[in-house]
């Protein structure tokens, strides 16, 4: 039995295919269209999933959409009526979009699906609620027979936070917090206020937080959010404009924090860093409070997380260190893209009662390597058509060439195997560097990624050696847990260095792996496993044999504003438009100096809107 899940029309459209309870394929539409966070109907992602499963759309038993549009429309109307006559301009803009397309999404989806396959039967189209999809994506692929499930995001139809229990194929949601009270929207309000793009820049705010001091925590708790003992909360809506306005915050919010919102690309001030640190602390307090109350009430020792807030790996790390749970599992595609997977899983297990196969200690995500792969023959053909000059190497020679590049502090583009599903590059579509280099972070940020200098990079570490380098006693394959670098690898700071504030902290090496050590000694760790990504694991092992260090820098293969590369041609274009010096695509090895200078792209970043 084949079940296809779809998320679309808001942001991060995606498709996912389940066959007889097994995840076969999943991909975001942006990787095919090159439009970051593409909200459009995921025609290309669906086409990929069908091809990977080897079935036509008419051969799929159910197609499941991750939202219930009428419930969302109900929330829109009730919200505007509650605040009327405020927000009429926003209402007029929103209602036209809904009347034209969103209110009639079943018809729109049917039309789009029948364009793919005219034989598709509309009776096979189902809808799941947004947080049901998030919860299903969290529990069903997890390695647990029984677990608590916590989902947190901006808003679905009405729900912003849900809690439930999964047992076998059963998944029951027991509690919800409803719009407009939303931890995700609170965090997004500060994302907006500090000058970053909502639904895109939240991870920038998280990365900025360690440069600041949490000076505004009391002010946030006194004026913006009332947090109860059980972690539930209510927001004071007098400070926000997201219910009916065109911005996230308003003049009262400005007055509370001493000025207007930062405009995008304006210089960052210490105040912005302190605001980031403060909302990060408050977010962690809410997440831990919710989890603590659930653990106390239900006594379960396994926890599953999904929803956009679950991508806050700093909060996840803090939750892990509380010891409330023996095991925590986080859906790697925790945001809206993962809703496609959750919708398909909900239909498979929740609606149709198909059996679920659990292997303790191993999740069902297959390392999240669920996207397209390319054969060596196809890679060579595509690269030649793009004008690339390359050498085809066997596996050992390729590893040696890549390790040579890394040890010479060259940036290495790494395009191998199946593409990752979710926002993180996990060694399939990555840019790699030497973690020991004190200049690698600034080099990658400014000359390769063309992004803000303060942004940290993640370490990829051999799973079997992670505990010797980071304060982490478990796997972190999806880069969703933050842990500190172990004391023996840290560098003692001078009094002058300890006295530095803000971005001045950036260029002070803090450990023997400075390129992946944030200013608070933390790192967003990815443990690399030989069973899920043997080629990437072998590369890092070869690097360790050469250098004694089992850690390398891993960042996504793209520039600012660009989706992660999806094809060999995308990889070559990014290579030719950035400061990446070397590139490995399959067994093809490319060196920048060998390429035709006429193919250099001087305006690569101009092709993408800043994120």
XYZ file of N, CA, C and O in Angstrom, residues 62-208:
588
model
N -3.839 6.407 -0.975
C -4.314 7.628 -0.327
C -3.310 8.754 -0.568
O -2.094 8.524 -0.536
N -3.837 9.960 -0.783
C -3.033 11.185 -0.793
C -3.541 12.034 0.359
O -4.750 12.282 0.468
N -2.638 12.489 1.223
C -3.044 13.140 2.466
C -2.422 14.533 2.553
O -1.197 14.675 2.429
N -3.262 15.530 2.778
C -2.800 16.912 2.949
C -2.655 17.204 4.432
O -3.435 16.723 5.251
N -1.676 18.001 4.808
C -1.253 18.158 6.203
C -2.032 19.212 6.972
O -1.674 19.515 8.109
N -3.080 19.747 6.430
C -3.854 20.825 7.050
C -5.328 20.613 6.755
O -5.686 19.942 5.779
N -6.185 21.227 7.594
C -7.616 21.269 7.297
C -7.993 22.720 7.008
O -8.136 23.537 7.930
N -8.140 23.077 5.731
C -8.318 24.481 5.348
C -9.527 25.157 5.974
O -9.459 26.335 6.331
N -10.636 24.443 6.138
C -11.819 25.097 6.695
C -11.612 25.488 8.155
O -12.114 26.529 8.602
N -10.885 24.667 8.907
C -10.587 25.035 10.288
C -9.685 26.268 10.340
O -9.848 27.136 11.200
N -8.743 26.340 9.418
C -7.854 27.502 9.376
C -8.642 28.752 8.994
O -8.420 29.843 9.539
N -9.582 28.616 8.064
C -10.418 29.750 7.665
C -11.304 30.199 8.820
O -11.513 31.399 9.031
N -11.805 29.238 9.598
C -12.591 29.557 10.794
C -11.768 30.415 11.756
O -12.253 31.413 12.297
N -10.509 30.026 11.966
C -9.644 30.803 12.853
C -9.421 32.209 12.312
O -9.459 33.186 13.063
N -9.223 32.337 11.010
C -9.045 33.648 10.395
C -10.252 34.550 10.656
O -10.114 35.691 11.123
N -11.447 34.041 10.396
C -12.658 34.853 10.570
C -12.875 35.216 12.043
O -13.159 36.375 12.368
N -12.751 34.239 12.930
C -13.008 34.508 14.340
C -11.991 35.494 14.913
O -12.327 36.332 15.757
N -10.753 35.413 14.445
C -9.720 36.321 14.946
C -10.013 37.743 14.514
O -9.965 38.684 15.319
N -10.331 37.933 13.241
C -10.620 39.298 12.772
C -11.892 39.859 13.406
O -11.961 41.048 13.746
N -12.890 39.006 13.612
C -14.106 39.480 14.271
C -13.826 39.889 15.714
O -14.379 40.870 16.216
N -12.953 39.162 16.386
C -12.628 39.459 17.782
C -11.919 40.799 17.918
O -12.047 41.474 18.943
N -11.165 41.197 16.884
C -10.387 42.434 16.967
C -10.997 43.575 16.162
O -10.442 44.675 16.141
N -12.100 43.329 15.474
C -12.706 44.362 14.620
C -13.011 45.616 15.440
O -13.360 45.535 16.624
N -12.894 46.817 14.825
C -12.557 47.054 13.414
C -11.062 47.099 13.126
O -10.651 47.397 12.009
N -10.215 46.819 14.133
C -8.775 46.777 13.877
C -8.461 45.734 12.824
O -9.081 44.673 12.779
N -7.465 46.022 12.037
C -6.943 45.022 11.114
C -7.730 44.852 9.844
O -7.572 43.841 9.157
N -8.572 45.840 9.475
C -9.384 45.665 8.275
C -8.527 45.544 7.019
O -8.826 44.756 6.118
N -7.437 46.312 6.962
C -6.568 46.243 5.780
C -5.979 44.849 5.629
O -5.969 44.266 4.534
N -5.478 44.298 6.729
C -4.928 42.945 6.700
C -6.010 41.931 6.346
O -5.787 41.004 5.549
N -7.202 42.090 6.923
C -8.310 41.181 6.636
C -8.678 41.208 5.156
O -8.882 40.166 4.532
N -8.739 42.401 4.585
C -9.109 42.528 3.175
C -8.104 41.813 2.277
O -8.479 41.148 1.308
N -6.828 41.904 2.615
C -5.801 41.224 1.822
C -5.911 39.705 1.987
O -5.837 38.960 1.009
N -6.111 39.250 3.223
C -6.156 37.817 3.478
C -7.396 37.169 2.891
O -7.326 36.080 2.311
N -8.543 37.828 3.027
C -9.795 37.210 2.591
C -9.821 37.006 1.090
O -10.378 36.023 0.582
N -9.181 37.881 0.338
C -9.153 37.724 -1.115
C -8.357 36.484 -1.513
O -8.751 35.747 -2.422
N -7.248 36.253 -0.825
C -6.452 35.057 -1.116
C -7.252 33.804 -0.774
O -7.268 32.826 -1.538
N -7.940 33.827 0.357
C -8.713 32.660 0.768
C -9.869 32.387 -0.194
O -10.112 31.248 -0.580
N -10.586 33.426 -0.593
C -11.723 33.222 -1.484
C -11.267 32.731 -2.848
O -11.904 31.882 -3.478
N -10.133 33.236 -3.300
C -9.650 32.852 -4.629
C -9.120 31.427 -4.670
O -9.273 30.726 -5.667
N -8.441 30.975 -3.592
C -7.797 29.660 -3.688
C -7.835 28.835 -2.419
O -8.203 27.661 -2.448
N -7.488 29.402 -1.270
C -7.255 28.564 -0.100
C -8.530 27.932 0.452
O -8.500 26.816 0.968
N -9.653 28.631 0.351
C -10.892 28.091 0.887
C -11.333 26.858 0.111
O -12.038 26.005 0.635
N -10.921 26.787 -1.122
C -11.327 25.677 -1.984
C -10.126 24.780 -2.300
O -9.922 24.346 -3.427
N -9.351 24.499 -1.260
C -8.114 23.757 -1.473
C -8.354 22.335 -1.933
O -7.524 21.784 -2.668
N -9.450 21.715 -1.535
C -9.704 20.360 -2.010
C -9.829 20.348 -3.519
O -9.251 19.486 -4.204
N -10.558 21.321 -4.049
C -10.702 21.410 -5.505
C -9.364 21.744 -6.160
O -9.003 21.170 -7.190
N -8.623 22.662 -5.541
C -7.321 23.050 -6.081
C -6.363 21.867 -6.078
O -5.661 21.602 -7.071
N -6.325 21.113 -4.964
C -5.454 19.947 -4.881
C -5.850 18.888 -5.907
O -4.990 18.278 -6.561
N -7.144 18.669 -6.049
C -7.614 17.683 -7.033
C -7.177 18.068 -8.432
O -6.704 17.222 -9.209
N -7.330 19.345 -8.764
C -6.922 19.821 -10.094
C -5.430 19.587 -10.319
O -5.015 19.085 -11.372
N -4.611 19.945 -9.317
C -3.157 19.774 -9.449
C -2.780 18.298 -9.549
O -1.909 17.919 -10.354
N -3.427 17.455 -8.768
C -3.098 16.031 -8.782
C -3.517 15.386 -10.105
O -2.808 14.513 -10.630
N -4.629 15.832 -10.650
C -5.062 15.266 -11.933
C -4.245 15.792 -13.106
O -4.230 15.170 -14.170
N -3.543 16.895 -12.915
C -2.584 17.327 -13.931
C -1.398 16.369 -13.982
O -0.812 16.139 -15.038
N -1.047 15.830 -12.820
C 0.027 14.838 -12.772
C -0.446 13.515 -13.355
O 0.267 12.858 -14.115
N -1.662 13.116 -13.006
C -2.224 11.851 -13.480
C -3.737 12.019 -13.601
O -4.440 12.048 -12.585
N -4.261 12.157 -14.829
C -5.709 12.355 -15.011
C -6.552 11.237 -14.405
O -7.743 11.434 -14.143
N -5.952 10.073 -14.163
C -6.713 8.950 -13.609
C -6.813 9.004 -12.091
O -7.434 8.116 -11.485
N -6.229 10.024 -11.457
C -6.307 10.096 -9.998
C -7.749 10.264 -9.544
O -8.496 11.114 -10.050
N -8.147 9.481 -8.548
C -9.509 9.501 -8.008
C -9.568 10.451 -6.816
O -8.927 10.202 -5.788
N -10.354 11.558 -6.906
C -10.420 12.529 -5.798
C -10.901 11.921 -4.481
O -10.636 12.472 -3.409
N -11.598 10.795 -4.536
C -12.085 10.161 -3.311
C -10.927 9.652 -2.447
O -11.120 9.354 -1.271
N -9.744 9.562 -3.031
C -8.586 9.082 -2.281
C -7.863 10.206 -1.532
O -6.875 9.954 -0.850
N -8.346 11.430 -1.655
C -7.712 12.579 -1.007
C -8.243 12.739 0.408
O -9.452 12.846 0.636
N -7.330 12.768 1.388
C -7.674 12.945 2.793
C -6.987 14.191 3.357
O -6.028 14.697 2.778
N -7.468 14.643 4.511
C -6.879 15.790 5.199
C -6.660 15.421 6.662
O -7.509 14.799 7.299
N -5.500 15.820 7.185
C -5.237 15.658 8.608
C -5.021 17.032 9.214
O -4.633 17.968 8.509
N -5.274 17.183 10.502
C -4.989 18.466 11.148
C -3.482 18.669 11.244
O -2.695 17.724 11.309
N -3.083 19.931 11.267
C -1.680 20.319 11.207
C -0.865 19.681 12.342
O 0.186 19.073 12.095
N -1.341 19.793 13.559
C -0.569 19.246 14.679
C -0.709 17.735 14.798
O 0.159 17.088 15.405
N -1.747 17.152 14.223
C -1.783 15.702 14.107
C -0.649 15.234 13.199
O 0.014 14.229 13.486
N -0.423 15.966 12.114
C 0.672 15.620 11.206
C 2.020 15.775 11.904
O 2.903 14.908 11.778
N 2.207 16.880 12.637
C 3.455 17.051 13.391
C 3.653 15.917 14.392
O 4.761 15.350 14.506
N 2.603 15.588 15.138
C 2.719 14.543 16.154
C 3.032 13.189 15.515
O 3.845 12.422 16.029
N 2.380 12.900 14.390
C 2.638 11.636 13.690
C 4.073 11.571 13.186
O 4.730 10.525 13.251
N 4.585 12.708 12.684
C 5.977 12.734 12.198
C 6.958 12.545 13.343
O 8.079 12.057 13.142
N 6.551 12.926 14.556
C 7.428 12.790 15.725
C 7.414 11.369 16.274
O 8.466 10.818 16.605
N 6.234 10.770 16.387
C 6.144 9.481 17.074
C 6.389 8.274 16.172
O 7.187 7.384 16.502
N 5.706 8.219 15.032
C 5.734 6.982 14.253
C 7.124 6.591 13.743
O 7.452 5.399 13.719
N 8.006 7.521 13.350
C 9.349 7.079 12.945
C 10.298 6.880 14.129
O 11.437 6.455 13.923
N 9.866 7.195 15.333
C 10.754 7.127 16.495
C 11.076 5.677 16.847
O 10.361 4.755 16.435
N 12.113 5.450 17.644
C 12.463 4.081 18.046
C 11.727 3.611 19.294
O 12.222 2.734 20.003
N 10.538 4.193 19.564
C 9.831 3.906 20.809
C 8.488 3.224 20.536
O 7.745 3.632 19.642
N 8.176 2.221 21.344
C 6.834 1.647 21.328
C 5.849 2.555 22.038
O 4.657 2.582 21.719
N 6.357 3.324 23.023
C 5.506 4.189 23.829
C 6.280 5.454 24.153
O 7.453 5.408 24.519
N 5.640 6.610 24.004
C 6.336 7.866 24.265
C 5.353 9.008 24.432
O 4.233 8.977 23.907
N 5.777 10.017 25.183
C 5.103 11.312 25.171
C 5.440 12.022 23.868
O 6.553 11.858 23.327
N 4.511 12.823 23.370
C 4.716 13.560 22.120
C 4.370 15.015 22.371
O 3.264 15.332 22.835
N 5.319 15.904 22.080
C 5.132 17.342 22.271
C 5.412 18.046 20.950
O 6.485 17.873 20.372
N 4.443 18.830 20.465
C 4.626 19.593 19.228
C 4.418 21.073 19.516
O 3.494 21.450 20.230
N 5.290 21.900 18.953
C 5.245 23.349 19.188
C 5.638 24.060 17.892
O 6.670 23.740 17.304
N 4.805 25.020 17.468
C 5.157 25.812 16.286
C 4.474 27.161 16.360
O 4.058 27.601 17.447
N 4.374 27.844 15.210
C 3.677 29.118 15.174
C 2.187 28.904 15.386
O 1.613 29.243 16.409
N 1.544 28.294 14.383
C 0.134 27.945 14.489
C -0.215 27.014 13.345
O 0.338 27.108 12.249
N -1.120 26.068 13.629
C -1.676 25.235 12.582
C -3.024 25.800 12.197
O -3.122 26.913 11.675
N -4.115 25.040 12.461
C -5.445 25.619 12.261
C -5.736 26.549 13.440
O -5.805 27.753 13.301
N -5.890 25.960 14.634
C -6.002 26.715 15.881
C -4.845 26.404 16.833
O -4.440 27.244 17.620
N -4.333 25.194 16.761
C -3.370 24.721 17.749
C -1.982 25.312 17.508
O -1.520 25.390 16.373
N -1.325 25.700 18.593
C 0.065 26.166 18.538
C 0.992 25.231 19.297
O 2.186 25.201 19.044
N 0.440 24.479 20.243
C 1.192 23.517 21.045
C 0.264 22.343 21.341
O -0.910 22.550 21.661
N 0.776 21.124 21.205
C -0.040 19.962 21.543
C 0.806 18.956 22.299
O 2.028 18.888 22.124
N 0.141 18.175 23.135
C 0.813 17.119 23.889
C -0.051 15.875 23.849
O -1.284 15.945 23.933
N 0.589 14.734 23.698
C -0.152 13.489 23.636
C 0.736 12.309 23.973
O 1.889 12.454 24.380
N 0.177 11.126 23.768
C 0.881 9.873 24.044
C 0.725 8.958 22.838
O -0.374 8.782 22.313
N 1.836 8.377 22.419
C 1.806 7.372 21.368
C 2.099 6.005 21.958
O 3.019 5.856 22.762
N 1.293 5.019 21.539
C 1.509 3.625 21.941
C 1.249 2.754 20.727
O 0.114 2.684 20.240
N 2.288 2.094 20.240
C 2.130 1.238 19.066
C 1.676 2.036 17.859
O 2.365 2.949 17.412
N 0.482 1.716 17.345
C -0.075 2.483 16.222
C -1.038 3.560 16.695
O -1.521 4.349 15.886
N -1.310 3.601 17.998
C -2.241 4.596 18.535
C -1.495 5.873 18.894
O -0.388 5.831 19.447
N -2.106 7.012 18.591
C -1.538 8.314 18.931
C -2.683 9.218 19.361
O -3.548 9.570 18.552
N -2.692 9.558 20.637
C -3.790 10.349 21.196
C -3.258 11.691 21.666
O -2.343 11.764 22.499
N -3.813 12.789 21.118
C -3.454 14.131 21.566
C -4.378 14.515 22.710
O -5.599 14.512 22.573
N -3.781 14.864 23.859
C -4.537 15.058 25.087
C -4.734 16.519 25.451
O -5.726 16.874 26.090
N -3.772 17.374 25.086
C -3.827 18.773 25.494
C -3.382 19.664 24.344
O -2.544 19.257 23.524
N -3.939 20.867 24.314
C -3.553 21.828 23.273
C -3.542 23.244 23.847
O -4.310 23.556 24.768
N -2.678 24.061 23.312
C -2.729 25.515 23.503
C -3.114 26.114 22.158
O -2.598 25.690 21.116
N -4.016 27.074 22.168
C -4.570 27.597 20.923
C -4.089 29.011 20.610
O -3.722 29.771 21.510
N -4.115 29.327 19.333
C -3.862 30.678 18.835
C -4.799 31.661 19.554
O -5.949 31.328 19.807
N -4.316 32.853 19.871
C -3.066 33.499 19.462
C -1.891 33.285 20.426
O -0.872 33.951 20.292
N -2.045 32.381 21.385
C -0.982 32.152 22.373
C -0.026 31.096 21.812
O -0.365 29.913 21.737
N 1.151 31.544 21.425
C 2.047 30.697 20.646
C 3.501 30.987 20.996
O 3.955 32.127 20.863
N 4.219 29.945 21.415
C 5.645 30.102 21.671
C 6.390 30.366 20.367
O 7.319 31.178 20.322
N 5.991 29.684 19.309
C 6.629 29.902 18.017
C 6.456 31.319 17.516
O 7.401 31.934 16.988
N 5.253 31.888 17.672
C 5.013 33.261 17.223
C 5.715 34.268 18.126
O 6.152 35.331 17.655
N 5.863 33.964 19.411
C 6.633 34.838 20.295
C 8.084 34.894 19.829
O 8.672 35.981 19.728
N 8.662 33.741 19.544
C 10.050 33.715 19.072
C 10.168 34.419 17.722
O 11.131 35.162 17.471
N 9.180 34.218 16.846
C 9.190 34.889 15.547
C 9.034 36.394 15.683
O 9.559 37.154 14.862
N 8.304 36.848 16.711
C 8.184 38.282 16.939
C 9.547 38.894 17.222
O 9.884 39.981 16.720
N 10.369 38.209 18.016
C 11.723 38.706 18.275
C 12.621 38.533 17.053
O 13.536 39.329 16.838
N 12.368 37.512 16.256
C 13.087 37.374 14.990
C 12.837 38.593 14.113
O 13.775 39.193 13.561
N 11.580 38.970 13.987
C 11.206 40.158 13.217
C 11.813 41.424 13.824
O 12.386 42.267 13.117
N 11.702 41.558 15.135
C 12.135 42.784 15.802
C 13.644 42.989 15.699
O 14.124 44.128 15.642
N 14.392 41.905 15.656
C 15.852 42.030 15.536
C 16.319 42.048 14.075
O 17.509 41.993 13.801
N 15.377 42.132 13.137
C 15.720 42.388 11.747
C 15.876 41.183 10.859
O 16.377 41.299 9.729
N 15.419 39.995 11.315
C 15.528 38.792 10.502
C 14.157 38.399 9.979
O 13.128 38.812 10.499
N 14.154 37.573 8.959
C 12.909 37.206 8.288
C 12.185 36.104 9.055
O 12.774 35.078 9.406
N 10.891 36.304 9.294
C 10.055 35.324 9.976
C 9.939 34.065 9.122
O 9.869 34.129 7.894
N 9.912 32.921 9.782
C 9.863 31.602 9.146
C 11.131 31.280 8.370
O 11.144 30.374 7.539
N 12.182 32.028 8.632
C 13.456 31.775 7.968
C 14.627 32.102 8.882
O 15.604 31.361 8.936
N 14.517 33.222 9.612
C 15.649 33.721 10.370
C 15.679 33.342 11.835
O 16.545 33.822 12.575
N 14.762 32.473 12.266
C 14.747 32.098 13.684
C 16.054 31.441 14.117
O 16.515 31.633 15.245
N 16.657 30.659 13.233
C 17.932 30.009 13.595
C 19.060 31.027 13.695
O 20.038 30.814 14.408
N 18.928 32.179 13.006
C 19.915 33.246 13.161
C 19.809 33.847 14.557
O 20.822 34.132 15.204
N 18.577 34.041 15.010
C 18.362 34.589 16.351
C 18.963 33.654 17.400
O 19.615 34.108 18.344
N 18.774 32.361 17.210
C 19.342 31.372 18.133
C 20.868 31.440 18.118
O 21.517 31.370 19.160
N 21.461 31.590 16.921
C 22.912 31.677 16.814
C 23.480 32.966 17.368
O 24.641 33.013 17.803
N 22.659 34.029 17.370
C 23.100 35.323 17.889
C 23.080 35.359 19.418
O 23.849 36.115 20.039
